[in-house]
Amino acid sequence: MVGTHAHGSIVLMSLSDLGSCDEGILKAPTICKGAAMSTSYSVEFIWYARCSTCRKAKAWLENHGVRVQVRDIISQTPTARELAAWYEASGYSSARRLCNTSGVSYREDHIKDLLDKGMTNDELFLRMEQNGKLIKRPLLIGTNTQTGKVNFVCAGFKEDEWMRALGL
């Protein structure tokens, strides 16, 4: 499926556009239990196709029947505003958790040193917007489609974290 992202003209596709997934509009399984069960959620999967962990995560989502909106982290790089919102919603103690600390760009740009010297989160998010390879991947973002509120953020692929976030 191709659509327009709420934050701009970013094109999103389902896993079926990349092969081997059901057709249709993308909806996540119910994430909340009880009274919130009727709430509609969307899940965005942000990845880099050349990343083996991202490919493993994509296969995991397919195997678990999770339908997502797929977004390429390089050609459709998250904006600084999105990164700030995701960080705020994530509960992570540091914005470094959204950084691809093992990446070449992180080392070449001396991001660790800059953060240690006081680079602000806003400055970090601007750099990440300019270079998607600075962003930890894959990212799994769950959003309430009725309110637009981000319900969960998973940076990196950790099966147990993804299972909890998706209510599987």
PDB file of C-alpha atoms in Angstrom:
ATOM      1  CA  MET A   1       0.000   0.000   0.000  1.00  0.00           C
ATOM      2  CA  VAL A   2       1.179   3.474  -0.718  1.00  0.00           C
ATOM      3  CA  GLY A   3       0.003   6.386   1.353  1.00  0.00           C
ATOM      4  CA  THR A   4       0.950   9.710   2.772  1.00  0.00           C
ATOM      5  CA  HIS A   5       2.485   9.889   6.205  1.00  0.00           C
ATOM      6  CA  ALA A   6       0.740  12.215   8.663  1.00  0.00           C
ATOM      7  CA  HIS A   7       3.903  14.274   9.046  1.00  0.00           C
ATOM      8  CA  GLY A   8       4.455  15.018   5.377  1.00  0.00           C
ATOM      9  CA  SER A   9       4.674  13.397   2.009  1.00  0.00           C
ATOM     10  CA  ILE A  10       6.500  10.263   3.047  1.00  0.00           C
ATOM     11  CA  VAL A  11       5.362   7.200   1.124  1.00  0.00           C
ATOM     12  CA  LEU A  12       4.639   4.123   3.208  1.00  0.00           C
ATOM     13  CA  MET A  13       4.296   0.576   1.932  1.00  0.00           C
ATOM     14  CA  SER A  14       3.128  -2.683   3.425  1.00  0.00           C
ATOM     15  CA  LEU A  15       5.408  -5.661   3.686  1.00  0.00           C
ATOM     16  CA  SER A  16       3.451  -7.084   0.747  1.00  0.00           C
ATOM     17  CA  ASP A  17       4.973  -4.388  -1.444  1.00  0.00           C
ATOM     18  CA  LEU A  18       8.324  -5.898  -0.531  1.00  0.00           C
ATOM     19  CA  GLY A  19       7.070  -9.463  -1.000  1.00  0.00           C
ATOM     20  CA  SER A  20       5.351 -12.239   0.924  1.00  0.00           C
ATOM     21  CA  CYS A  21       2.700 -10.610   3.069  1.00  0.00           C
ATOM     22  CA  ASP A  22      -1.074 -10.312   2.948  1.00  0.00           C
ATOM     23  CA  GLU A  23      -2.569  -7.469   0.932  1.00  0.00           C
ATOM     24  CA  GLY A  24      -4.635  -4.761   2.507  1.00  0.00           C
ATOM     25  CA  ILE A  25      -4.611  -1.737   4.696  1.00  0.00           C
ATOM     26  CA  LEU A  26      -2.179  -2.071   7.530  1.00  0.00           C
ATOM     27  CA  LYS A  27      -3.321  -2.393  11.115  1.00  0.00           C
ATOM     28  CA  ALA A  28      -1.506  -3.750  14.108  1.00  0.00           C
ATOM     29  CA  PRO A  29      -2.992  -6.331  16.385  1.00  0.00           C
ATOM     30  CA  THR A  30      -4.706  -4.898  19.435  1.00  0.00           C
ATOM     31  CA  ILE A  31      -2.016  -3.665  21.782  1.00  0.00           C
ATOM     32  CA  CYS A  32      -4.032  -2.741  24.856  1.00  0.00           C
ATOM     33  CA  LYS A  33      -6.285  -5.103  26.783  1.00  0.00           C
ATOM     34  CA  GLY A  34      -9.685  -4.464  28.361  1.00  0.00           C
ATOM     35  CA  ALA A  35     -11.626  -1.313  27.501  1.00  0.00           C
ATOM     36  CA  ALA A  36      -9.060  -0.169  24.952  1.00  0.00           C
ATOM     37  CA  MET A  37      -9.505  -3.276  22.780  1.00  0.00           C
ATOM     38  CA  SER A  38     -11.567  -1.371  20.223  1.00  0.00           C
ATOM     39  CA  THR A  39      -8.880   1.280  19.791  1.00  0.00           C
ATOM     40  CA  SER A  40      -7.239   1.284  16.361  1.00  0.00           C
ATOM     41  CA  TYR A  41      -3.460   1.256  16.150  1.00  0.00           C
ATOM     42  CA  SER A  42      -0.972   1.511  13.323  1.00  0.00           C
ATOM     43  CA  VAL A  43       2.552   0.204  13.486  1.00  0.00           C
ATOM     44  CA  GLU A  44       5.375   1.710  11.506  1.00  0.00           C
ATOM     45  CA  PHE A  45       8.446  -0.402  10.719  1.00  0.00           C
ATOM     46  CA  ILE A  46      11.466   1.736   9.857  1.00  0.00           C
ATOM     47  CA  TRP A  47      14.333  -0.191   8.364  1.00  0.00           C
ATOM     48  CA  TYR A  48      17.401  -0.282   6.144  1.00  0.00           C
ATOM     49  CA  ALA A  49      17.103  -3.089   3.574  1.00  0.00           C
ATOM     50  CA  ARG A  50      20.850  -3.807   3.560  1.00  0.00           C
ATOM     51  CA  CYS A  51      20.848  -4.365   7.349  1.00  0.00           C
ATOM     52  CA  SER A  52      20.716  -8.070   8.276  1.00  0.00           C
ATOM     53  CA  THR A  53      19.029  -7.327  11.615  1.00  0.00           C
ATOM     54  CA  CYS A  54      16.341  -5.345   9.798  1.00  0.00           C
ATOM     55  CA  ARG A  55      15.761  -8.231   7.383  1.00  0.00           C
ATOM     56  CA  LYS A  56      15.513 -10.617  10.343  1.00  0.00           C
ATOM     57  CA  ALA A  57      12.999  -8.278  12.032  1.00  0.00           C
ATOM     58  CA  LYS A  58      10.936  -8.025   8.820  1.00  0.00           C
ATOM     59  CA  ALA A  59      10.778 -11.828   8.606  1.00  0.00           C
ATOM     60  CA  TRP A  60       9.794 -12.005  12.296  1.00  0.00           C
ATOM     61  CA  LEU A  61       6.925  -9.566  11.705  1.00  0.00           C
ATOM     62  CA  GLU A  62       5.747 -11.600   8.702  1.00  0.00           C
ATOM     63  CA  ASN A  63       5.964 -14.867  10.668  1.00  0.00           C
ATOM     64  CA  HIS A  64       3.883 -13.348  13.472  1.00  0.00           C
ATOM     65  CA  GLY A  65       1.287 -11.933  11.074  1.00  0.00           C
ATOM     66  CA  VAL A  66       1.957  -8.348  12.128  1.00  0.00           C
ATOM     67  CA  ARG A  67       0.918  -5.834   9.503  1.00  0.00           C
ATOM     68  CA  VAL A  68       2.964  -2.669   9.410  1.00  0.00           C
ATOM     69  CA  GLN A  69       3.677   0.456   7.431  1.00  0.00           C
ATOM     70  CA  VAL A  70       7.181   0.088   6.006  1.00  0.00           C
ATOM     71  CA  ARG A  71       9.516   3.048   5.752  1.00  0.00           C
ATOM     72  CA  ASP A  72      13.098   3.163   4.483  1.00  0.00           C
ATOM     73  CA  ILE A  73      15.361   4.906   6.971  1.00  0.00           C
ATOM     74  CA  ILE A  74      17.553   6.415   4.236  1.00  0.00           C
ATOM     75  CA  SER A  75      15.143   7.549   1.521  1.00  0.00           C
ATOM     76  CA  GLN A  76      12.401   8.476   4.025  1.00  0.00           C
ATOM     77  CA  THR A  77      14.520   9.570   6.958  1.00  0.00           C
ATOM     78  CA  PRO A  78      12.571  10.461  10.101  1.00  0.00           C
ATOM     79  CA  THR A  79      12.428  14.178  10.836  1.00  0.00           C
ATOM     80  CA  ALA A  80      13.961  15.758  13.909  1.00  0.00           C
ATOM     81  CA  ARG A  81      10.424  16.471  15.108  1.00  0.00           C
ATOM     82  CA  GLU A  82       9.436  12.799  14.754  1.00  0.00           C
ATOM     83  CA  LEU A  83      12.597  11.650  16.529  1.00  0.00           C
ATOM     84  CA  ALA A  84      11.948  14.064  19.402  1.00  0.00           C
ATOM     85  CA  ALA A  85       8.346  12.844  19.734  1.00  0.00           C
ATOM     86  CA  TRP A  86       9.411   9.201  19.637  1.00  0.00           C
ATOM     87  CA  TYR A  87      12.097   9.813  22.233  1.00  0.00           C
ATOM     88  CA  GLU A  88       9.619  11.561  24.514  1.00  0.00           C
ATOM     89  CA  ALA A  89       7.140   8.690  24.147  1.00  0.00           C
ATOM     90  CA  SER A  90       9.775   5.966  24.484  1.00  0.00           C
ATOM     91  CA  GLY A  91      10.621   6.286  28.142  1.00  0.00           C
ATOM     92  CA  TYR A  92      14.292   5.832  27.259  1.00  0.00           C
ATOM     93  CA  SER A  93      16.605   7.493  29.773  1.00  0.00           C
ATOM     94  CA  SER A  94      18.865   8.878  27.042  1.00  0.00           C
ATOM     95  CA  ALA A  95      18.416   9.938  23.422  1.00  0.00           C
ATOM     96  CA  ARG A  96      21.529   7.860  22.709  1.00  0.00           C
ATOM     97  CA  ARG A  97      19.191   4.860  22.760  1.00  0.00           C
ATOM     98  CA  LEU A  98      17.920   6.053  19.340  1.00  0.00           C
ATOM     99  CA  CYS A  99      21.472   6.230  17.957  1.00  0.00           C
ATOM    100  CA  ASN A 100      23.114   3.590  15.809  1.00  0.00           C
ATOM    101  CA  THR A 101      26.196   3.566  18.037  1.00  0.00           C
ATOM    102  CA  SER A 102      27.810   0.719  16.085  1.00  0.00           C
ATOM    103  CA  GLY A 103      27.532   2.531  12.756  1.00  0.00           C
ATOM    104  CA  VAL A 104      30.351   4.046  10.749  1.00  0.00           C
ATOM    105  CA  SER A 105      28.647   7.463  10.626  1.00  0.00           C
ATOM    106  CA  TYR A 106      28.345   7.566  14.418  1.00  0.00           C
ATOM    107  CA  ARG A 107      32.098   6.980  14.760  1.00  0.00           C
ATOM    108  CA  GLU A 108      33.186   9.181  11.828  1.00  0.00           C
ATOM    109  CA  ASP A 109      31.035  12.097  13.029  1.00  0.00           C
ATOM    110  CA  HIS A 110      32.311  11.666  16.613  1.00  0.00           C
ATOM    111  CA  ILE A 111      28.745  11.707  17.917  1.00  0.00           C
ATOM    112  CA  LYS A 112      29.699  10.120  21.257  1.00  0.00           C
ATOM    113  CA  ASP A 113      32.271  12.842  21.902  1.00  0.00           C
ATOM    114  CA  LEU A 114      29.823  15.569  20.880  1.00  0.00           C
ATOM    115  CA  LEU A 115      27.158  14.173  23.213  1.00  0.00           C
ATOM    116  CA  ASP A 116      29.695  13.881  26.027  1.00  0.00           C
ATOM    117  CA  LYS A 117      30.594  17.549  25.449  1.00  0.00           C
ATOM    118  CA  GLY A 118      26.972  18.653  25.738  1.00  0.00           C
ATOM    119  CA  MET A 119      25.311  18.265  22.345  1.00  0.00           C
ATOM    120  CA  THR A 120      21.586  18.749  22.979  1.00  0.00           C
ATOM    121  CA  ASN A 121      18.940  16.241  21.971  1.00  0.00           C
ATOM    122  CA  ASP A 122      17.597  18.740  19.450  1.00  0.00           C
ATOM    123  CA  GLU A 123      21.040  19.030  17.845  1.00  0.00           C
ATOM    124  CA  LEU A 124      21.344  15.239  17.819  1.00  0.00           C
ATOM    125  CA  PHE A 125      17.930  14.796  16.207  1.00  0.00           C
ATOM    126  CA  LEU A 126      18.821  17.350  13.505  1.00  0.00           C
ATOM    127  CA  ARG A 127      21.983  15.402  12.701  1.00  0.00           C
ATOM    128  CA  MET A 128      19.991  12.170  12.608  1.00  0.00           C
ATOM    129  CA  GLU A 129      17.476  13.771  10.237  1.00  0.00           C
ATOM    130  CA  GLN A 130      20.360  14.733   7.938  1.00  0.00           C
ATOM    131  CA  ASN A 131      21.884  11.242   8.057  1.00  0.00           C
ATOM    132  CA  GLY A 132      19.477   8.337   8.604  1.00  0.00           C
ATOM    133  CA  LYS A 133      22.386   5.963   9.194  1.00  0.00           C
ATOM    134  CA  LEU A 134      22.845   7.622  12.602  1.00  0.00           C
ATOM    135  CA  ILE A 135      19.460   6.232  13.694  1.00  0.00           C
ATOM    136  CA  LYS A 136      19.187   2.891  15.485  1.00  0.00           C
ATOM    137  CA  ARG A 137      17.401   0.395  13.309  1.00  0.00           C
ATOM    138  CA  PRO A 138      15.029  -1.162  12.928  1.00  0.00           C
ATOM    139  CA  LEU A 139      12.481   1.047  14.657  1.00  0.00           C
ATOM    140  CA  LEU A 140       8.983  -0.112  15.513  1.00  0.00           C
ATOM    141  CA  ILE A 141       6.568   2.715  16.318  1.00  0.00           C
ATOM    142  CA  GLY A 142       3.009   2.066  17.508  1.00  0.00           C
ATOM    143  CA  THR A 143       0.522   4.922  17.184  1.00  0.00           C
ATOM    144  CA  ASN A 144      -3.122   5.267  18.166  1.00  0.00           C
ATOM    145  CA  THR A 145      -4.790   6.170  14.865  1.00  0.00           C
ATOM    146  CA  GLN A 146      -7.622   8.002  16.599  1.00  0.00           C
ATOM    147  CA  THR A 147      -5.501  10.314  18.761  1.00  0.00           C
ATOM    148  CA  GLY A 148      -2.137  10.275  16.974  1.00  0.00           C
ATOM    149  CA  LYS A 149      -0.489   9.447  20.322  1.00  0.00           C
ATOM    150  CA  VAL A 150       2.628   7.290  20.122  1.00  0.00           C
ATOM    151  CA  ASN A 151       2.019   4.246  22.309  1.00  0.00           C
ATOM    152  CA  PHE A 152       5.352   2.485  21.973  1.00  0.00           C
ATOM    153  CA  VAL A 153       8.803   2.845  20.479  1.00  0.00           C
ATOM    154  CA  CYS A 154      11.174  -0.082  20.032  1.00  0.00           C
ATOM    155  CA  ALA A 155      14.684   0.838  18.867  1.00  0.00           C
ATOM    156  CA  GLY A 156      16.607  -2.161  17.627  1.00  0.00           C
ATOM    157  CA  PHE A 157      15.258  -5.681  17.284  1.00  0.00           C
ATOM    158  CA  LYS A 158      14.690  -7.428  20.586  1.00  0.00           C
ATOM    159  CA  GLU A 159      12.038 -10.124  20.206  1.00  0.00           C
ATOM    160  CA  ASP A 160      10.811  -9.991  23.811  1.00  0.00           C
ATOM    161  CA  GLU A 161      10.455  -6.195  23.685  1.00  0.00           C
ATOM    162  CA  TRP A 162       8.571  -6.385  20.378  1.00  0.00           C
ATOM    163  CA  MET A 163       6.312  -9.165  21.699  1.00  0.00           C
ATOM    164  CA  ARG A 164       5.351  -7.039  24.730  1.00  0.00           C
ATOM    165  CA  ALA A 165       4.841  -3.893  22.644  1.00  0.00           C
ATOM    166  CA  LEU A 166       2.631  -5.697  20.135  1.00  0.00           C
ATOM    167  CA  GLY A 167       0.717  -7.647  22.763  1.00  0.00           C
ATOM    168  CA  LEU A 168       1.724 -11.013  21.281  1.00  0.00           C
TER     169      LEU A 168
END
